[in-house]
Amino acid sequence: MVSKTNSFLTLAELRQSDRKFDATRPIAEEALQRIVSAGRLAPSACNGQPWHFVVVTEKQLCREVGKGLNYLGMNKFCLNAVAYIVIVKESANLTSTIGAKWKNKDFSSIDIGIAASYLTLAAASEKIGSCIIGWFNENKIKELLKIPSNKRIELVIALGYSLENNRSKKRKAYNSVISFNKYD
Ligand SMILES: Cc1cc2nc3c(=O)[nH]c(=O)nc-3n(C[C@H](O)[C@H](O)[C@H](O)COP(=O)(O)O)c2cc1C
């Protein structure tokens, strides 16, 4: 058994996909600034930083973005989020783009996934609930936030104070996904 005395491991346990937010409790702007600052510090291939974070806090706009995330019967809970971080994929730098082509790897999407981890862990560290959303009406959200139509929204982070208890994680067994020194 792995010791859980490490504070990062405790934070990783604490972060969960929250799907029940307190719609009456706003998040202070300074807390949102700290969360996006953590996202900005995330590592990326060749330090390309292929992202732009749009933080949505205005009440009416949040309502509309929530509707855009509540898509084909999924993600209705987002209607109660009080803020969103919309992650727009930007062009990576030349080295990362060449590297991605050469190695046939989508470094930009990987980078944005890592940024999403930073954002959600930073939210957890502020005791703010979050959920990463990959399923949404992209065109509607682009229109609402004036994001150029040729850009992609990779992920949206829904935020709010959670009304859920901390769940224990459902994960594959340690030995089935981890091996030391050889693939086993
Ligand atoms: C790329 C990505 C996209 C996701 N999209 C959604 C989504 O659209 N709706 C949702 O409710 N959860 C979404 N999730 C959350 C996952 O369902 C969740 O992380 C997973 O079930 C593990 O649960 P946990 O986050 O509570 O540990 C997404 C997670 C990731 C990483």
Coordinates of C-alpha atoms and ligand atoms in Angstrom, one line a residue:
M1 CA 0.0 0.0 0.0
V2 CA 1.3 3.5 -0.9
S3 CA 1.6 5.9 2.1
K4 CA -0.8 8.8 1.8
T5 CA 1.2 11.2 4.0
N6 CA 2.3 13.1 0.9
S7 CA 0.3 16.3 0.6
F8 CA 0.2 16.2 -3.2
L9 CA -1.3 12.7 -3.1
T10 CA -3.9 14.0 -0.7
L11 CA -4.8 16.8 -3.1
A12 CA -5.0 14.3 -6.0
E13 CA -7.5 12.3 -3.9
L14 CA -9.4 15.4 -3.0
R15 CA -9.9 16.5 -6.7
Q16 CA -12.9 14.8 -8.2
S17 CA -15.4 15.6 -10.9
D18 CA -18.0 17.6 -9.1
R19 CA -21.4 17.5 -10.7
K20 CA -23.4 19.3 -8.0
F21 CA -22.6 23.0 -7.5
D22 CA -23.9 25.6 -5.1
A23 CA -25.4 28.0 -7.7
T24 CA -25.8 30.7 -5.0
R25 CA -22.1 30.9 -4.0
P26 CA -19.8 32.8 -6.3
I27 CA -16.1 32.3 -6.5
A28 CA -13.9 35.2 -5.6
E29 CA -12.0 36.7 -8.5
E30 CA -8.7 36.3 -6.8
A31 CA -9.2 32.6 -6.3
L32 CA -10.0 32.3 -10.1
Q33 CA -6.9 34.3 -10.8
R34 CA -4.8 31.9 -8.8
I35 CA -6.4 28.9 -10.5
V36 CA -5.7 30.2 -14.0
S37 CA -2.2 31.3 -13.0
A38 CA -1.6 27.6 -12.1
G39 CA -2.8 26.6 -15.6
R40 CA -0.5 29.1 -17.1
L41 CA 2.4 27.5 -15.3
A42 CA 1.7 24.0 -16.7
P43 CA 4.5 22.5 -18.8
S44 CA 4.0 22.1 -22.6
A45 CA 6.0 20.5 -25.5
C46 CA 8.9 22.8 -26.4
N47 CA 7.2 25.3 -24.0
G48 CA 4.8 26.1 -26.8
Q49 CA 1.9 27.0 -24.4
P50 CA -0.7 26.4 -27.1
W51 CA -3.6 27.7 -25.1
H52 CA -5.8 30.6 -24.2
F53 CA -7.9 30.5 -21.1
V54 CA -11.2 32.4 -21.2
V55 CA -12.6 32.8 -17.7
V56 CA -16.3 33.2 -17.7
T57 CA -17.8 34.8 -14.6
E58 CA -20.7 37.1 -15.7
K59 CA -23.9 35.7 -14.5
Q60 CA -25.9 35.9 -17.8
L61 CA -23.0 34.7 -19.8
C62 CA -22.5 31.8 -17.4
R63 CA -26.1 30.8 -17.9
E64 CA -25.6 30.8 -21.7
V65 CA -22.3 28.9 -21.5
G66 CA -24.0 26.4 -19.2
K67 CA -26.6 25.8 -21.8
G68 CA -23.9 25.2 -24.4
L69 CA -22.4 22.6 -22.1
N70 CA -25.7 20.9 -21.5
Y71 CA -25.5 19.2 -24.9
L72 CA -27.7 16.4 -26.2
G73 CA -28.8 15.3 -22.7
M74 CA -25.3 15.4 -21.2
N75 CA -23.8 17.8 -18.6
K76 CA -27.0 19.3 -17.4
F77 CA -25.3 19.9 -14.0
C78 CA -23.2 22.6 -15.6
L79 CA -26.2 24.9 -15.5
N80 CA -25.4 25.3 -11.8
A81 CA -21.7 26.1 -12.2
V82 CA -20.7 29.7 -11.2
A83 CA -17.7 30.0 -13.4
Y84 CA -16.0 28.3 -16.4
I85 CA -12.5 28.2 -17.8
V86 CA -12.8 27.6 -21.5
I87 CA -9.5 26.3 -23.0
V88 CA -8.9 27.4 -26.5
K89 CA -6.2 25.6 -28.5
E90 CA -3.7 28.1 -30.0
S91 CA -1.0 27.4 -32.5
A92 CA 2.1 25.8 -30.9
N93 CA 5.5 27.2 -31.6
L94 CA 7.5 25.9 -34.6
T95 CA 9.6 23.4 -32.7
S96 CA 6.6 21.8 -31.1
T97 CA 4.7 21.7 -34.4
I98 CA 7.6 20.0 -36.2
G99 CA 8.2 17.7 -33.3
A100 CA 4.5 16.7 -33.2
K101 CA 4.5 16.0 -37.0
W102 CA 7.8 14.1 -36.8
K103 CA 6.8 11.9 -33.9
N104 CA 3.1 11.7 -35.0
K105 CA 1.9 13.0 -31.6
D106 CA -0.7 15.6 -30.8
F107 CA 1.4 17.5 -28.4
S108 CA -1.0 20.4 -28.2
S109 CA -3.9 18.3 -27.0
I110 CA -1.5 16.6 -24.5
D111 CA -0.4 20.1 -23.3
I112 CA -4.0 21.2 -22.8
G113 CA -4.8 18.0 -20.9
I114 CA -1.9 18.8 -18.5
A115 CA -3.1 22.4 -18.1
A116 CA -6.6 21.0 -17.3
S117 CA -4.9 18.9 -14.5
Y118 CA -3.2 22.0 -13.1
L119 CA -6.4 24.0 -13.2
T120 CA -8.5 21.3 -11.5
L121 CA -5.9 20.6 -8.9
A122 CA -5.5 24.3 -8.2
A123 CA -9.2 24.5 -7.8
A124 CA -9.2 21.6 -5.4
S125 CA -6.4 23.3 -3.4
E126 CA -8.8 26.3 -3.0
K127 CA -11.6 23.8 -1.9
I128 CA -13.4 24.7 -5.1
G129 CA -15.2 22.0 -7.0
S130 CA -14.6 21.4 -10.7
C131 CA -15.4 19.1 -13.6
I132 CA -13.5 18.8 -16.9
I133 CA -15.9 18.9 -19.8
G134 CA -15.1 17.6 -23.2
W135 CA -18.6 17.1 -24.5
F136 CA -20.4 20.4 -25.4
N137 CA -21.8 22.5 -28.2
E138 CA -18.5 24.0 -29.4
N139 CA -20.0 26.4 -31.9
K140 CA -22.5 27.9 -29.5
I141 CA -19.7 28.6 -26.9
K142 CA -17.4 30.1 -29.6
E143 CA -20.2 32.4 -30.6
L144 CA -21.0 33.4 -27.0
L145 CA -17.3 34.2 -26.2
K146 CA -16.4 35.6 -29.6
I147 CA -13.8 32.9 -30.2
P148 CA -12.9 32.9 -33.9
S149 CA -14.6 30.0 -35.8
N150 CA -11.3 28.6 -37.0
K151 CA -10.1 27.9 -33.4
R152 CA -10.9 24.8 -31.4
I153 CA -12.2 24.7 -27.8
E154 CA -10.5 21.6 -26.4
L155 CA -12.0 21.5 -22.9
V156 CA -14.0 23.5 -20.5
I157 CA -13.6 23.5 -16.8
A158 CA -16.9 24.0 -14.9
L159 CA -16.3 25.5 -11.4
G160 CA -18.4 26.0 -8.3
Y161 CA -18.5 25.1 -4.6
S162 CA -19.4 21.5 -4.5
L163 CA -22.4 20.1 -2.7
E164 CA -21.0 16.6 -3.1
N165 CA -19.0 14.6 -0.5
N166 CA -15.5 13.4 -1.4
R167 CA -15.8 10.0 -3.1
S168 CA -13.3 7.3 -3.1
K169 CA -11.7 7.0 -6.5
K170 CA -12.7 4.2 -8.9
R171 CA -9.4 3.3 -10.5
K172 CA -7.8 0.3 -12.0
A173 CA -5.7 -1.7 -9.5
Y174 CA -2.2 -0.3 -8.8
N175 CA -0.5 -3.5 -10.1
S176 CA -2.5 -3.6 -13.3
V177 CA -1.4 -0.1 -14.5
I178 CA 2.0 0.3 -12.9
S179 CA 5.2 -1.8 -13.2
F180 CA 8.7 -1.0 -12.3
N181 CA 11.6 -1.5 -14.6
K182 CA 9.7 -3.4 -17.3
Y183 CA 6.3 -3.5 -18.9
D184 CA 4.5 -6.1 -17.0
Ligands
LIG1 C1 -10.8 14.9 -21.4 C2 -11.9 14.7 -20.4 C3 -13.2 15.0 -20.8 C4 -14.3 14.9 -19.8 N1 -15.5 15.2 -20.2 C5 -16.6 15.1 -19.3 C6 -17.9 15.5 -19.6 O1 -18.1 16.0 -20.8 N2 -18.8 15.4 -18.7 C7 -18.6 14.9 -17.4 O2 -19.5 14.9 -16.6 N3 -17.3 14.5 -17.1 C8 -16.3 14.6 -18.0 N4 -15.0 14.3 -17.6 C9 -14.8 13.8 -16.2 C10 -14.5 12.2 -16.2 O3 -15.7 11.6 -16.4 C11 -13.9 11.9 -14.8 O4 -12.7 12.6 -14.7 C12 -13.6 10.4 -14.6 O5 -14.9 9.7 -14.6 C13 -12.9 10.1 -13.3 O6 -13.6 10.6 -12.2 P1 -13.1 11.7 -11.2 O7 -12.7 12.9 -12.0 O8 -14.2 12.1 -10.3 O9 -11.9 11.2 -10.5 C14 -14.0 14.4 -18.5 C15 -12.7 14.2 -18.1 C16 -11.6 14.3 -19.0 C17 -10.2 14.1 -18.6

